[in-house]
Amino acid sequence: MPKVTIIEDPVSGKSKTVEVENGTTVIRAAAKVGVEIPHFCWHPGLSVAGNCRMCLVEIEKMPKLAIACATQVADGMVVHVNSEKAVNARKAVLEFILINHPLDCPICDEAGECNLQDYTYSHGPGHSAFQEAKNKKPKRVPLGPNVVYDAERCILCSRCIRFMDEIAKEPTLTFVERGDRVFIDTFPGKELTNPYSMNVIDLCPVGALTNREYRFKSRVWETSSTEAVCTGCARGCNTNVWVRNNEILRLTPRNNPEVNNYWICDNGRLNSFKHVNSAERINSPMIRKDGTLQDVGWDEALAHAADALKPFSKDEVAVLGSAYSSVEDNYVLQKFAKQVLGTANIDFLKHEVAGDEDNLLIRADKSPNAFGAREVGVASPKNVDASRIFELIGAGKIKALYVMDDDAAISKEIEDLLAKLDLLIVNSWVSSKTTQLADVVFPSATFAEKYGTYVNFLGRVQLSKPAVSTLEQERVPGRFNMSRLDNFGSAFDQWNKGPRRNVRSSWEIISAIGNLLGGKMRYQSAQKVFDEVAQSIPAFKGLSYAKLGERGALLVEGALGKKSKQEALAR
Amino acid sequence: MILLVPLIKVIVVVLIVLGIVSYLVLAERKISAYMQDRIGPNRVGPKGLFQPFADIIKLVLKEMIVPENANGFIHALAPMISITVAVGALAVIPFGNYIVIGGQKISLMVANVNIGVLYILAMSSLGVYGITLSGWSSNNKYSLLGGLRSSAQMISYELSLGLSLVGVLMIDGTLQLDKITMAQSAGLWNIVYQPLGFLIFVTAAFAETNRLPFDLPEAEPELVGGYHTEYSGMRWGLFFLSEYTNMIVSSALMVALYFGGWSLPFINYAAMAPNLAALLQVITFFAKIGVLIFIFMWVRWTLPRFRYDQLMNVGWKIMLPLAILNLLGTGAVLLLVK
Amino acid sequence: MTNNGNGRKGPQLTLWEKLYFPEIIHGMSITLKALFRPKFTRQYPEERWVPPPVFRGRPVLVVEDETNVERCVACGLCARVCPSLAIQVQAAETELDKERYPELFEINMLRCIFCGFCEEVCPEEAIIMSKDYEMTFSNSKDAIFGKDRLLTPASQLKDRLEFLKQYR
């Protein structure tokens, strides 16, 4: 394996030596020892193009500067990242790029997270020798339903083109024209409609490609970004949730080579958080009084639910968990069912859309935690499964049903069955057909409002952090990632007036009811619940929030149930 | 008749003095403004002349707030003590010699007590009760500090005040203010004999009236108003009134003791009709008071406040020895002369 | 008496100064003279001050006279730089060339400290400090100035715009 010496500081000449595999490029070798070489066209997830010339470095014994992204290492290579020659070359490259790049950062959405802006500050010449008028090119060109292109800002790095070719495998974009008139366009008759098209927005190092939905909505520095997990399908892509004014404004992918690499599908990006901001959110516990659901306080609703459950025998009640909910919620639910209610009538509803899947990210199972719900025991061969539960409801054997974080009324028949129940208790984020039939409704926290772990279809347990504060949970540092406004604003500021909803995590609601019914479920936090999961469920053995970290951890393989193992291998 | 005449005198004096006080407030504001290159209140009435009425109406209508854990009774009592004592001291001030109504001589003093000076000293030392009690009853640390400072200050300066007076008393041999005035109208004013005593008396009087540079009990920057921090409305107004009344009493005492009272040099009141003479005397007396009060205000808007330790140093280490020295000197001279 | 209470030595005074009374007389002569100096008080509501262009009054948004469009592009830099977090901007898209405009622009005048940072940071010279120094509100909601009260035609702000051109 070749050894490379990277010299970052030209003054001290302090060097870092790294041993890398044959064929590794200099930029990767440098990244390995924590040296960032500025670059535009190179992206770790894409092929090497080498057209921006930003990553020029000086390599000893080479006659000219070399681009770090395309130069492969050789044994004994000495790379000067910031030598005078390299620095001047980068200055010149930036000056060239800025000949025609408009200085419209105040208008540009990328400002604040723009590579060109950052590099111009850190590496740029600070002036321009060019006084000529800048080129006029098409602006606000819709490349597809979700992506808007600004040709003037484009620095022609070709990342978007390569992404469509290599990752989405649907070549849609290309350069057209020549010289300083060149810009990017779709092939004739084509549109950027690929389900992964919006990744080009994240890839774009400048503000040339923008998200039509997020366009001009907010400045980057006004929002906080929180590490979460996409709940759109069983892949469980790692995401960042961007919040301002307690409202989710956008979702971007977060790199996790074990799950989603750098990508996310458009559906996940656009729709997986819509229910959090929804106007249909339930904002208070409700009890059915005189035939209508009426808002009540938490204590009253919890006591009412506990009292209502008491008269039913263990065979008369059933519980539905949710593959949309976290491991913690499902664990507490099954504990509630088995230890407090003593029933085996427990399952969760599957949400599979057959055929809607591909080889990249999208999975047919549209729930993020089906694996986890099964592993904690919500579904198991010992339990009565969902279809049987509905049958028993139809037969009048089951008279009470507890539904957690799901819309059980998946069809007209089941809706009619639910109407027959003597007691229907529902935890729900938004009002649905099920909540309209319910006797007690608890508003529950979505993935963005609680700590929660989700097990993706490969058995990877991943932690999602709260990004949106609730009525009972202030936005405080430590628990939340804070934006500048969160840190320095006061309760009287306009931007703090975003809706804070009166919701609780499902595990909180269920353990409170369980305790009222004589159970012993005293948890202080989701973390404590997970610690118990790790102790009592063999598949989770040895796991903790700290161990999950940013990339999650696999379930203990030997402990997996037979069926789930098969599923995992099936992919 | 025996009761009626003093009663009328009391009412007249109190009304006049309180009227003067309200205008003194305006005068002080105007003087301070002019010293600071400003104009001062000029909105209510011509040149702001009706300002005092606006102030009084405001004070009367304003809510009197009593702190939650204050001692309500004493809190209400304290300003009353202050004003009573201040007005009470006016009783022995000779505003003029006498008037003749229906052939009867009526003295222009409310009460001709033979221990007049002593009475005033007694009254002014009672004034400290008002301040100390208000400071204590407010249940506020600033007020309490103000009250404590006030009592310490009074004790320190009353000694010098009393001792500086003794010189005058030795010269004139009486405690009655009208007799002292008479003695001066016959000869030279006592200021000529007692310049040092006067200086000490003035300084102590500033301290006794809590005026700058000795307003430590109030000291806005450190005590946020001191003993009257927790007072508002007319109760606060009473403290205000008593401060200015005290100023009048001190000035009147100074006029009577050192500046010949109602007398003027080269003018022989005895040759005039008695009532005309009385009128002139009253005018003279108030004019002299006016000049002294102007000096009070002048000093207030010129000098900075003393620090507490400085106040004590000046009181005990400088003024008291000087007062004793003055006393001994006067005694020695008197012995030699006689 | 040079000990000023905190253990340090105060200024060294001459004997004359230590006598204290002469210095008091000196001080009082100064205040007495002040009594007769001319006064500069302005009779405010009747007689108003017109500030010079350097004056930083209430920040306003400039509206171009010809097009009747505000210059602001809602970049949010003023909100970012505002030390008292007084400004809130919400951008939106417009068909005009400038692409974005402030859908909502609010300055909380109870918070504004008139530092002029917003004016200084503005890349479009769209928010500038006017000459307006007369602001009264009877409740805190009135103190939040929206676009209706902020938008001001450039013709009314000539002095300040000229000043900025010259000195910035």
PDB file of C-alpha atoms in Angstrom, chain B residues 31 33-35 37-39 42-43 199 203 294-295 298-299 301-303 306-307 309 313-314 318, chain C residues 1 3-5 20-21 24 27-29 31-32 34-41 43-46:
ATOM      1  CA  ILE B  31     -33.408  77.517  39.639  1.00  0.00           C
ATOM      2  CA  ALA B  33     -33.077  74.389  35.339  1.00  0.00           C
ATOM      3  CA  TYR B  34     -31.446  77.756  34.894  1.00  0.00           C
ATOM      4  CA  MET B  35     -28.247  76.531  36.497  1.00  0.00           C
ATOM      5  CA  ASP B  37     -28.955  75.908  30.949  1.00  0.00           C
ATOM      6  CA  ARG B  38     -32.539  74.783  30.810  1.00  0.00           C
ATOM      7  CA  ILE B  39     -35.830  76.602  31.180  1.00  0.00           C
ATOM      8  CA  ASN B  42     -43.154  76.276  31.528  1.00  0.00           C
ATOM      9  CA  ARG B  43     -46.245  74.499  30.295  1.00  0.00           C
ATOM     10  CA  LEU B 199     -21.002  78.848  59.352  1.00  0.00           C
ATOM     11  CA  THR B 203     -23.721  73.495  57.678  1.00  0.00           C
ATOM     12  CA  PHE B 294     -32.121  80.586  47.511  1.00  0.00           C
ATOM     13  CA  ILE B 295     -28.735  79.800  49.041  1.00  0.00           C
ATOM     14  CA  TRP B 298     -27.959  77.185  45.122  1.00  0.00           C
ATOM     15  CA  VAL B 299     -25.839  74.895  47.260  1.00  0.00           C
ATOM     16  CA  TRP B 301     -27.445  72.322  42.661  1.00  0.00           C
ATOM     17  CA  THR B 302     -23.746  73.055  43.036  1.00  0.00           C
ATOM     18  CA  LEU B 303     -22.255  70.597  45.479  1.00  0.00           C
ATOM     19  CA  PHE B 306     -20.819  63.664  50.772  1.00  0.00           C
ATOM     20  CA  ARG B 307     -19.832  60.102  51.306  1.00  0.00           C
ATOM     21  CA  ASP B 309     -17.627  58.430  56.186  1.00  0.00           C
ATOM     22  CA  ASN B 313     -15.670  62.925  59.758  1.00  0.00           C
ATOM     23  CA  VAL B 314     -16.864  66.435  59.137  1.00  0.00           C
ATOM     24  CA  ILE B 318     -14.219  69.229  62.438  1.00  0.00           C
TER      25      ILE B 318
ATOM     26  CA  MET C   1      -9.119  63.388  54.377  1.00  0.00           C
ATOM     27  CA  ASN C   3      -8.502  58.567  52.283  1.00  0.00           C
ATOM     28  CA  ASN C   4     -11.411  58.093  49.937  1.00  0.00           C
ATOM     29  CA  GLY C   5     -12.858  55.140  51.693  1.00  0.00           C
ATOM     30  CA  TYR C  20     -12.981  73.626  51.551  1.00  0.00           C
ATOM     31  CA  PHE C  21     -15.025  76.785  51.860  1.00  0.00           C
ATOM     32  CA  ILE C  24     -17.333  75.834  47.614  1.00  0.00           C
ATOM     33  CA  GLY C  27     -18.172  76.222  42.636  1.00  0.00           C
ATOM     34  CA  MET C  28     -21.137  78.298  43.586  1.00  0.00           C
ATOM     35  CA  SER C  29     -19.880  81.203  41.526  1.00  0.00           C
ATOM     36  CA  THR C  31     -23.509  77.857  39.021  1.00  0.00           C
ATOM     37  CA  LEU C  32     -24.478  81.454  39.682  1.00  0.00           C
ATOM     38  CA  ALA C  34     -24.863  79.634  34.721  1.00  0.00           C
ATOM     39  CA  LEU C  35     -28.124  81.159  35.912  1.00  0.00           C
ATOM     40  CA  PHE C  36     -27.668  84.025  33.502  1.00  0.00           C
ATOM     41  CA  ARG C  37     -26.349  82.167  30.499  1.00  0.00           C
ATOM     42  CA  PRO C  38     -28.588  81.983  27.432  1.00  0.00           C
ATOM     43  CA  LYS C  39     -30.798  78.899  27.308  1.00  0.00           C
ATOM     44  CA  PHE C  40     -30.999  76.530  24.383  1.00  0.00           C
ATOM     45  CA  THR C  41     -34.168  74.653  25.194  1.00  0.00           C
ATOM     46  CA  GLN C  43     -40.032  74.277  22.607  1.00  0.00           C
ATOM     47  CA  TYR C  44     -40.537  70.786  21.208  1.00  0.00           C
ATOM     48  CA  PRO C  45     -44.036  70.176  19.940  1.00  0.00           C
ATOM     49  CA  GLU C  46     -44.239  73.666  18.456  1.00  0.00           C
TER      50      GLU C  46
END
